[in-house]
Coordinates of C-alpha atoms and ligand atoms in Angstrom, one line a residue:
M1 CA 14.2 32.8 -0.4
E2 CA 15.7 32.5 3.0
I3 CA 16.6 28.9 4.1
P4 CA 16.0 28.5 7.8
T5 CA 19.1 27.4 9.8
P6 CA 18.7 23.8 10.8
P7 CA 18.4 23.2 14.6
A8 CA 21.6 22.1 16.3
A9 CA 20.0 18.7 17.0
L10 CA 19.1 18.1 13.4
N11 CA 20.3 14.5 13.5
A12 CA 19.4 14.0 17.1
P13 CA 17.5 10.7 17.4
V14 CA 13.7 10.8 17.9
T15 CA 13.1 9.1 21.3
H16 CA 9.5 8.1 21.6
G17 CA 7.8 4.8 22.0
L18 CA 10.1 1.8 22.2
A19 CA 13.2 3.9 21.7
Q20 CA 12.6 5.6 25.0
A21 CA 12.6 2.4 26.9
T22 CA 16.1 1.4 25.7
D23 CA 17.4 5.0 25.3
L24 CA 20.8 4.0 23.9
S25 CA 21.1 7.4 22.3
A26 CA 21.0 9.5 25.4
A27 CA 24.2 11.6 25.4
P28 CA 25.4 12.9 28.7
A29 CA 24.5 16.5 29.4
A30 CA 28.0 17.7 28.5
N31 CA 29.9 15.8 25.9
R32 CA 33.4 17.2 25.6
F33 CA 33.4 16.7 21.9
Q34 CA 30.0 18.3 21.1
L35 CA 31.5 21.7 20.2
P36 CA 34.3 20.4 18.0
F37 CA 31.7 18.1 16.4
E38 CA 29.5 21.0 15.6
A39 CA 32.4 22.8 14.0
L40 CA 33.1 19.8 11.8
R41 CA 29.5 19.6 10.9
A42 CA 29.4 23.2 9.9
Q43 CA 32.4 22.7 7.7
A44 CA 31.1 19.5 6.1
P45 CA 29.0 21.1 3.3
V46 CA 32.1 23.0 2.2
L47 CA 34.2 19.8 1.8
R48 CA 31.2 18.1 0.2
A49 CA 31.0 20.8 -2.5
E50 CA 34.6 20.6 -3.5
D51 CA 35.7 19.2 -6.8
A52 CA 38.2 16.4 -7.4
A53 CA 41.1 18.8 -7.9
A54 CA 40.6 20.4 -4.4
R55 CA 40.3 17.1 -2.7
C56 CA 43.4 15.8 -4.5
R57 CA 45.3 18.9 -3.2
R58 CA 44.4 17.8 0.3
L59 CA 45.5 14.2 -0.4
R60 CA 48.7 15.4 -1.9
R61 CA 49.5 17.4 1.3
L62 CA 49.0 14.2 3.1
S63 CA 51.3 12.1 0.9
N64 CA 54.0 14.8 0.9
W65 CA 53.9 14.9 4.7
L66 CA 54.4 11.2 4.8
M67 CA 57.4 11.4 2.5
S68 CA 59.1 14.1 4.6
N69 CA 58.2 12.5 7.9
R70 CA 59.1 8.9 7.0
E71 CA 61.8 8.7 9.7
A72 CA 59.5 10.1 12.4
V73 CA 57.0 7.4 11.5
Q74 CA 59.6 4.7 11.8
Q75 CA 60.8 6.1 15.1
A76 CA 57.4 6.3 16.6
L77 CA 56.7 2.7 15.6
Y78 CA 60.0 1.5 16.9
A79 CA 59.4 3.3 20.2
D80 CA 55.9 1.6 20.5
F81 CA 56.8 -2.0 19.8
R82 CA 60.3 -2.1 18.3
K83 CA 58.9 -2.4 14.8
P84 CA 61.8 -2.8 12.4
P85 CA 62.1 0.4 10.4
A86 CA 62.1 -1.5 7.1
E87 CA 58.9 -3.2 8.1
S88 CA 57.4 0.2 8.9
D89 CA 58.4 1.4 5.5
L90 CA 56.7 -1.6 3.9
T91 CA 53.6 -2.0 5.9
E92 CA 52.8 1.5 7.2
I93 CA 54.3 4.1 4.9
W94 CA 54.3 2.4 1.5
T95 CA 50.8 1.0 2.1
S96 CA 49.5 4.4 3.1
L97 CA 51.2 6.1 0.2
T98 CA 49.8 3.5 -2.2
G99 CA 46.3 4.1 -0.9
I100 CA 46.6 7.9 -1.1
N101 CA 48.2 8.0 -4.5
H102 CA 45.6 5.5 -5.9
A103 CA 42.9 7.8 -4.7
I104 CA 44.5 10.8 -6.3
K105 CA 44.8 9.0 -9.6
N106 CA 41.3 7.8 -9.6
L107 CA 39.3 10.4 -7.7
K108 CA 37.9 12.2 -10.8
T109 CA 36.5 8.9 -12.2
W110 CA 35.1 7.8 -8.8
M111 CA 33.3 11.2 -8.3
R112 CA 31.8 11.2 -11.8
P113 CA 28.1 10.5 -11.9
R114 CA 27.6 7.0 -13.3
P115 CA 24.8 6.8 -15.9
V116 CA 22.3 4.0 -15.5
P117 CA 20.3 2.9 -18.6
A118 CA 16.5 3.1 -18.3
P119 CA 14.4 0.0 -18.5
L120 CA 11.6 -0.1 -21.1
S121 CA 9.0 0.7 -18.4
L122 CA 10.7 4.0 -17.6
V123 CA 11.4 5.0 -21.2
G124 CA 12.0 8.7 -21.6
T125 CA 13.7 9.1 -18.2
R126 CA 17.4 9.5 -17.5
S127 CA 19.1 8.1 -14.5
W128 CA 22.5 8.2 -12.8
V129 CA 24.2 7.4 -9.6
Q130 CA 25.7 10.5 -7.9
V131 CA 28.1 10.1 -5.0
E132 CA 28.0 12.6 -2.2
A133 CA 30.0 12.8 1.0
K134 CA 28.3 11.4 4.0
G135 CA 29.4 14.4 6.2
V136 CA 31.3 13.9 9.4
A137 CA 33.0 10.6 10.0
L138 CA 34.6 9.0 13.1
I139 CA 37.6 6.8 12.5
I140 CA 38.7 4.5 15.4
A141 CA 42.0 2.8 14.8
P142 CA 43.7 -0.2 16.4
W143 CA 47.3 -0.5 17.6
N144 CA 48.7 -3.3 15.4
Y145 CA 49.4 -1.1 12.2
P146 CA 48.6 2.1 14.2
F147 CA 49.7 4.5 11.5
Y148 CA 48.4 2.9 8.3
L149 CA 45.1 1.8 9.8
A150 CA 44.4 5.5 10.8
V151 CA 45.8 7.1 7.7
E152 CA 44.3 4.8 5.0
P153 CA 40.7 5.4 6.2
L154 CA 41.4 9.1 6.7
A155 CA 42.5 9.3 3.0
S156 CA 39.3 7.5 1.9
A157 CA 37.2 9.8 4.0
L158 CA 38.9 12.9 2.6
A159 CA 38.7 11.6 -0.9
A160 CA 35.0 11.2 -0.4
G161 CA 34.8 14.8 0.9
N162 CA 34.2 14.2 4.6
C163 CA 35.3 16.0 7.7
C164 CA 36.6 13.6 10.3
V165 CA 37.7 12.8 13.7
V166 CA 40.4 10.1 14.1
K167 CA 40.9 8.3 17.4
P168 CA 44.2 6.4 17.3
S169 CA 44.9 3.5 19.7
E170 CA 46.1 4.4 23.2
L171 CA 48.4 1.3 23.2
T172 CA 50.8 2.9 20.7
P173 CA 51.1 6.4 22.2
H174 CA 54.1 7.5 20.1
T175 CA 52.3 6.8 16.9
A176 CA 49.1 8.4 18.2
A177 CA 51.0 11.6 19.1
L178 CA 52.6 11.6 15.6
I179 CA 49.1 11.3 14.0
S180 CA 48.0 14.3 16.1
R181 CA 50.9 16.2 14.8
L182 CA 50.2 15.2 11.3
A183 CA 46.6 16.6 11.6
R184 CA 47.7 19.8 13.3
E185 CA 50.3 20.5 10.6
L186 CA 48.0 19.7 7.6
F187 CA 44.4 20.4 8.4
P188 CA 42.2 23.0 10.2
K189 CA 40.6 21.5 13.3
N190 CA 37.1 21.8 11.7
E191 CA 38.2 19.5 8.9
V192 CA 40.3 16.8 10.6
L193 CA 40.6 16.5 14.3
V194 CA 42.7 13.8 16.1
V195 CA 41.5 12.9 19.5
E196 CA 44.0 10.8 21.6
G197 CA 42.7 8.6 24.4
D198 CA 41.5 5.2 25.6
K199 CA 38.1 3.5 25.5
D200 CA 36.5 6.1 27.7
V201 CA 37.3 8.8 25.1
A202 CA 36.1 6.4 22.4
T203 CA 32.8 5.8 24.3
E204 CA 32.2 9.6 24.6
L205 CA 32.9 10.1 20.9
L206 CA 30.6 7.3 20.0
Q207 CA 27.7 9.1 21.7
L208 CA 27.6 11.7 18.9
P209 CA 25.5 11.4 15.8
W210 CA 28.2 10.6 13.2
D211 CA 27.3 10.3 9.6
H212 CA 29.7 7.4 9.4
I213 CA 31.8 5.4 11.9
F214 CA 34.8 3.5 10.6
F215 CA 36.0 1.1 13.2
T216 CA 39.0 -1.2 13.0
G217 CA 39.5 -3.5 16.0
S218 CA 38.3 -6.6 17.7
P219 CA 34.9 -8.2 17.2
E220 CA 34.0 -7.7 20.9
V221 CA 34.5 -3.9 20.7
G222 CA 32.9 -4.0 17.2
K223 CA 29.7 -5.0 18.8
I224 CA 29.8 -2.1 21.2
V225 CA 30.5 0.3 18.3
M226 CA 27.6 -1.2 16.4
R227 CA 25.2 -0.6 19.3
A228 CA 26.4 3.0 19.5
A229 CA 26.0 3.5 15.7
A230 CA 22.4 2.0 16.0
A231 CA 21.4 4.8 18.4
H232 CA 21.8 7.4 15.6
L233 CA 21.5 5.0 12.6
S234 CA 25.0 6.1 11.7
G235 CA 26.7 4.5 8.7
L236 CA 29.1 1.8 9.8
T237 CA 32.2 0.0 8.6
L238 CA 33.6 -2.6 10.9
E239 CA 37.0 -4.0 10.1
L240 CA 37.4 -6.8 12.6
G241 CA 39.5 -9.8 13.2
G242 CA 39.2 -13.6 13.6
K243 CA 41.0 -16.8 12.8
S244 CA 42.3 -16.8 9.2
P245 CA 43.2 -20.3 8.0
A246 CA 46.0 -21.3 5.5
V247 CA 45.2 -24.5 3.7
V248 CA 48.1 -26.4 2.1
D249 CA 47.1 -29.4 0.0
E250 CA 49.3 -32.2 -1.4
T251 CA 49.7 -30.4 -4.8
A252 CA 51.2 -27.3 -3.2
N253 CA 54.8 -26.3 -3.8
L254 CA 55.8 -26.7 -0.1
R255 CA 58.9 -24.6 -0.1
D256 CA 57.0 -21.7 -1.7
A257 CA 54.0 -22.2 0.7
A258 CA 56.3 -22.3 3.7
E259 CA 58.1 -19.1 2.8
K260 CA 54.8 -17.2 2.3
I261 CA 53.1 -18.6 5.4
V262 CA 56.1 -17.8 7.6
W263 CA 56.5 -14.3 6.2
G264 CA 52.7 -13.5 6.5
K265 CA 52.6 -15.0 10.0
F266 CA 55.6 -13.5 11.7
L267 CA 55.5 -10.1 10.0
N268 CA 54.8 -7.6 12.8
A269 CA 55.4 -10.5 15.2
G270 CA 52.1 -12.1 14.2
Q271 CA 50.1 -9.0 15.2
T272 CA 48.4 -8.7 11.8
C273 CA 44.7 -9.0 11.4
V274 CA 45.1 -11.0 8.2
A275 CA 48.0 -13.1 9.3
P276 CA 47.5 -16.9 8.8
D277 CA 46.1 -17.8 12.3
Y278 CA 46.7 -21.5 11.8
V279 CA 47.7 -24.0 9.1
L280 CA 45.6 -26.9 7.8
A281 CA 48.0 -29.1 5.9
Q282 CA 47.1 -32.3 4.1
E283 CA 48.3 -35.2 6.2
S284 CA 50.7 -36.5 3.4
V285 CA 52.7 -33.2 3.3
K286 CA 52.4 -31.9 6.8
D287 CA 55.8 -33.0 8.2
E288 CA 57.6 -31.7 5.2
L289 CA 55.8 -28.4 5.3
V290 CA 56.8 -28.0 9.0
R291 CA 60.4 -28.8 8.2
E292 CA 60.4 -26.2 5.4
M293 CA 58.8 -23.6 7.7
Q294 CA 61.5 -24.2 10.3
S295 CA 64.2 -23.6 7.8
V296 CA 62.5 -20.4 6.5
I297 CA 62.2 -19.1 10.1
K298 CA 66.0 -19.6 10.5
R299 CA 66.7 -17.9 7.1
L300 CA 64.5 -14.9 7.7
Y301 CA 65.1 -14.2 11.4
N302 CA 68.4 -16.0 12.4
P303 CA 70.7 -16.1 9.4
G304 CA 73.8 -15.4 11.4
G305 CA 73.0 -17.8 14.2
A306 CA 72.9 -15.1 17.0
G307 CA 69.3 -16.0 17.8
I308 CA 66.0 -14.5 16.8
Q309 CA 65.9 -12.2 19.9
A310 CA 68.9 -10.4 18.6
S311 CA 67.4 -10.0 15.1
D312 CA 66.5 -6.5 14.1
S313 CA 63.9 -7.9 11.7
F314 CA 61.5 -9.1 14.3
A315 CA 59.1 -6.9 16.3
R316 CA 58.0 -7.2 19.9
I317 CA 54.6 -7.8 21.5
V318 CA 52.8 -4.5 22.0
N319 CA 52.4 -4.6 25.7
K320 CA 52.5 -6.7 28.9
H321 CA 48.8 -7.6 28.7
H322 CA 49.1 -9.0 25.2
F323 CA 52.4 -10.7 26.1
R324 CA 50.8 -12.5 29.0
R325 CA 47.7 -13.4 26.9
L326 CA 50.0 -15.1 24.3
A327 CA 52.2 -16.7 27.0
G328 CA 48.9 -18.1 28.5
L329 CA 47.8 -19.5 25.1
L330 CA 51.2 -21.2 24.7
E331 CA 51.2 -22.7 28.2
D332 CA 47.6 -23.8 27.8
A333 CA 48.4 -25.6 24.5
Q334 CA 51.4 -27.3 26.0
T335 CA 49.6 -28.3 29.1
Q336 CA 47.0 -29.9 26.9
G337 CA 49.6 -31.9 25.1
A338 CA 50.6 -29.8 22.1
T339 CA 54.2 -30.2 20.8
V340 CA 56.4 -27.2 20.3
V341 CA 58.4 -28.2 17.2
Q342 CA 59.9 -24.7 16.7
G343 CA 60.6 -21.8 19.0
G344 CA 58.7 -21.5 22.3
T345 CA 61.1 -19.1 24.0
I346 CA 59.4 -16.2 25.7
V347 CA 61.2 -13.3 27.5
E348 CA 58.8 -11.1 29.5
Q349 CA 61.1 -8.1 30.1
D350 CA 61.7 -7.8 26.4
R351 CA 58.1 -8.7 25.4
Y352 CA 59.7 -11.2 23.1
I353 CA 58.0 -14.3 21.9
E354 CA 59.9 -16.5 19.5
P355 CA 58.3 -17.5 16.2
T356 CA 56.7 -20.8 17.4
I357 CA 55.2 -23.7 15.6
L358 CA 52.8 -26.1 17.4
T359 CA 51.7 -29.5 16.3
D360 CA 49.5 -32.2 18.0
V361 CA 47.3 -29.4 19.3
P362 CA 44.1 -30.8 20.9
A363 CA 40.8 -29.3 19.8
T364 CA 40.1 -27.9 23.2
A365 CA 43.3 -25.8 23.3
R366 CA 42.5 -22.0 23.5
V367 CA 45.0 -21.4 20.7
L368 CA 42.5 -23.1 18.4
E369 CA 39.5 -21.2 19.8
E370 CA 40.7 -17.5 20.1
E371 CA 42.2 -15.3 17.5
I372 CA 46.0 -15.7 18.3
F373 CA 47.3 -12.3 17.1
G374 CA 50.9 -13.2 17.9
P375 CA 53.8 -15.4 16.7
L376 CA 52.2 -18.8 17.6
L377 CA 51.3 -21.0 14.6
P378 CA 49.4 -24.2 15.2
V379 CA 49.6 -26.7 12.3
L380 CA 46.7 -29.2 12.0
S381 CA 46.2 -31.8 9.4
F382 CA 43.4 -33.2 7.3
G383 CA 42.9 -36.2 5.1
Q384 CA 40.7 -35.0 2.2
L385 CA 39.8 -31.5 1.2
P386 CA 36.2 -31.6 2.4
E387 CA 37.4 -32.2 5.9
A388 CA 39.3 -28.9 5.8
V389 CA 36.3 -27.1 4.4
Q390 CA 34.1 -28.5 7.1
Y391 CA 36.6 -27.6 9.9
I392 CA 36.7 -23.9 8.7
N393 CA 33.0 -23.6 8.0
A394 CA 32.2 -24.9 11.5
R395 CA 33.9 -21.8 12.9
L396 CA 33.3 -18.0 12.8
R397 CA 33.8 -16.5 9.3
P398 CA 37.5 -15.7 8.7
L399 CA 38.7 -12.3 7.7
A400 CA 41.1 -13.9 5.2
Q401 CA 41.7 -17.4 3.8
Y402 CA 44.9 -18.7 2.1
F403 CA 45.0 -21.6 -0.2
F404 CA 48.3 -23.2 -1.3
T405 CA 47.5 -25.5 -4.2
Q406 CA 48.5 -26.1 -7.8
S407 CA 45.3 -27.8 -8.6
P408 CA 42.7 -25.6 -10.3
D409 CA 39.9 -27.9 -9.1
N410 CA 41.0 -27.6 -5.5
R411 CA 41.3 -23.9 -5.8
R412 CA 37.8 -23.6 -7.2
L413 CA 36.4 -25.9 -4.5
L414 CA 38.0 -24.0 -1.7
L415 CA 37.2 -20.5 -2.9
G416 CA 33.6 -21.5 -3.6
A417 CA 32.9 -23.5 -0.4
I418 CA 34.4 -21.3 2.3
P419 CA 33.0 -17.8 2.9
A420 CA 35.6 -15.3 4.1
G421 CA 36.3 -11.6 3.9
G422 CA 39.1 -11.9 1.4
A423 CA 41.4 -14.6 0.0
A424 CA 44.8 -15.1 -1.6
V425 CA 45.8 -18.2 -3.5
N426 CA 49.5 -19.3 -3.2
E427 CA 50.1 -16.1 -1.2
A428 CA 49.6 -14.8 2.3
V429 CA 48.5 -11.3 3.4
L430 CA 49.3 -9.6 0.1
H431 CA 45.7 -9.2 -1.1
F432 CA 45.4 -6.6 1.7
A433 CA 48.1 -4.5 0.0
H434 CA 46.3 -4.4 -3.4
P435 CA 44.9 -0.8 -3.6
E436 CA 41.8 -1.7 -5.6
L437 CA 40.7 -5.0 -3.9
P438 CA 37.8 -4.4 -1.5
T439 CA 39.1 -5.3 1.9
G440 CA 37.0 -6.3 4.9
G441 CA 35.3 -9.1 6.7
V442 CA 32.1 -11.0 6.7
G443 CA 30.0 -11.9 9.7
N444 CA 32.2 -12.0 12.8
S445 CA 35.2 -10.6 10.9
G446 CA 33.5 -7.4 9.8
L447 CA 30.9 -5.4 7.9
G448 CA 31.5 -3.3 4.8
K449 CA 34.7 -2.9 2.7
S450 CA 37.6 -0.5 2.5
H451 CA 40.6 0.4 0.3
G452 CA 40.4 2.0 -3.1
Y453 CA 37.0 2.6 -4.6
A454 CA 35.4 0.5 -1.9
G455 CA 36.9 2.8 0.8
F456 CA 35.7 5.9 -1.1
L457 CA 32.2 4.4 -1.3
A458 CA 32.3 3.6 2.5
F459 CA 32.3 7.3 3.2
S460 CA 29.9 8.2 0.4
N461 CA 26.2 8.1 -0.2
E462 CA 25.4 6.7 -3.6
K463 CA 22.4 8.8 -4.5
G464 CA 20.3 7.3 -7.2
V465 CA 18.8 10.1 -9.4
L466 CA 16.0 9.8 -11.9
R467 CA 15.3 12.8 -14.2
Q468 CA 12.0 12.9 -15.9
R469 CA 10.8 15.1 -18.8
V470 CA 8.3 17.8 -18.1
G471 CA 4.8 17.3 -19.4
L472 CA 3.4 14.2 -21.0
T473 CA 5.2 11.0 -19.8
A474 CA 4.4 7.3 -20.3
I475 CA 3.9 6.7 -16.5
K476 CA 1.0 9.2 -16.4
A477 CA -1.0 6.7 -18.3
L478 CA -1.0 4.6 -15.1
Y479 CA -2.3 7.3 -12.7
P480 CA -5.7 7.0 -11.0
P481 CA -8.6 6.8 -11.4
Y482 CA -8.0 3.1 -12.1
T483 CA -10.4 2.8 -15.0
G484 CA -10.6 -0.5 -17.0
R485 CA -8.1 0.9 -19.5
V486 CA -5.6 1.8 -16.8
R487 CA -6.0 -1.6 -15.1
R488 CA -5.3 -3.3 -18.4
L489 CA -2.1 -1.2 -18.9
I490 CA -1.0 -2.1 -15.4
G491 CA -1.7 -5.7 -16.2
L492 CA 0.5 -5.6 -19.3
L493 CA 3.3 -3.9 -17.2
V494 CA 3.1 -6.6 -14.6
K495 CA 3.1 -9.4 -17.2
Y496 CA 5.7 -8.2 -19.8
L497 CA 7.9 -5.4 -18.3
Ligands
NAD1 P1 40.4 -3.1 20.2 O1 39.0 -3.5 19.7 O2 40.8 -3.5 21.5 O3 40.6 -1.6 20.0 C1 40.4 -0.9 18.8 C2 40.1 0.6 19.1 O4 38.9 0.6 19.9 C3 41.1 1.3 20.0 O5 41.3 2.6 19.4 C4 40.5 1.4 21.4 O6 40.8 2.5 22.1 C5 39.0 1.4 21.1 N1 38.2 0.7 22.1 C6 38.6 -0.3 23.0 N2 37.6 -0.6 23.8 C7 36.6 0.1 23.5 C8 35.3 0.3 24.0 N3 34.8 -0.5 25.0 N4 34.4 1.2 23.4 C9 34.9 1.9 22.4 N5 36.1 1.9 21.9 C10 37.0 1.0 22.4 O7 41.4 -3.8 19.1 P2 43.0 -3.8 19.1 O8 43.4 -4.6 20.2 O9 43.5 -2.4 19.0 O10 43.3 -4.5 17.7 C11 43.3 -5.9 17.5 C12 42.1 -6.4 16.8 O11 41.8 -5.6 15.7 C13 42.2 -7.8 16.4 O12 41.0 -8.5 16.6 C14 42.5 -7.6 14.9 O13 42.2 -8.8 14.1 C15 41.7 -6.5 14.5 N6 42.1 -5.8 13.4 C16 41.4 -5.8 12.2 C17 41.9 -5.2 11.1 C18 41.1 -5.3 9.8 O14 41.5 -4.6 8.8 N7 40.0 -6.0 9.7 C19 43.1 -4.5 11.1 C20 43.8 -4.5 12.3 C21 43.3 -5.1 13.4

């Protein structure tokens, strides 16, 4: 039998009735990416049909490339925002390799159909969940971990058997160029295509009918991406940001908490989506915690006394716009009466902002309203734990929450009472590096999860399959006509099964 070729506009949205009035889906007459998109779409069934071994070979090419281009990755990140090479190793290369190798190790299991037992009402049937690649995915990456946040979702998309387009951030051009080179060297253009460019390029890409869009970036742009996805009902993962709190109670080991908060906050100069955005310390331990954090900052970034600006362990702010935004937040807080207990030095030519701790910050300060995304750390205090819970829950849902406590009761209370994308107890940021913990936000901080199996599922369709025997089956006893006997059987089903 001949299968007719599907029309090019197979997934084109139907625009009738109400849809016509809003017409979000209307692509411009000539979208520059239409042809490459069609090429990817033509190749998608080939990748979808591949077994785990073939997909693992592709992933292995990726991990080998990373190992042999480690220095190039470090150099690109250093050129973009003076990211210390050791930090690039830790947060961009090692994290990417961990994700890729974890997928290679587990892919066969992830791809295996998962049997689902039949309930009594469906006796005689067999059921399973079969995962299949969604098809063609668009990955839009941010600038703050510009390599890892492009490569990790790419690895998940490839593990799941998708073709993809990756659009790196325009704010880190050296890394974006390197990701383009990676794709050119490793994959045919109809499997993985990297498109460099700014928001205009992203806007044009978003007009196409992707099977899945994986976006990492700000909640504001996330809303734009969601509207674009709605036009084609594309699958969607939104990895967004927000204000992630670190709560330190009176039972915490303060030295330990200070070390972990300082490390998590000032890594990448505070430009980390899951960095502790602010600290909520119990009143009785707040001053000591601040003193401990001051001494940790000195130990990590100024051990020789030459000043933090001279340290080669501390990154710069990515560009002038973000530098001025952060300088504005600091100035606003100080004008409103906040005290700078640590740091506060800013040097525009160098895009340097010193690790800074603020106390006495008034509620109206912008630093308490906006996601900070830089090396400014407000420390607030609370009397009893429910006050901290109330403070956090009165705000938008955090991407991450950090609880420093040695009390199991307090840990249970905090974890149970505050919704957030992810959490770490007596640690900061590290849950993000666990290859098998689902990562993502909730509400304002995101939609869907990534990493490990969750990342594989994000780019897959879980197809629920039921296989019935041929011929006589129990369910046929319930077919019309609805005689008295059939109605009685249906009655029994409703009551007991
Ligand atoms: P951003 O939203 O400004 O940009 C992200 C990407 O979207 C870039 O590739 C950019 O070119 C594109 N873009 C920008 N404007 C667009 C528009 N109008 N239409 C379509 N695309 C557009 O975010 P950013 O400044 O690169 O990153 C910082 C934000 O990302 C922070 O909020 C941070 O918390 C968040 N983030 C989240 C995670 C996570 O895993 N949840 C990770 C890193 C960063």
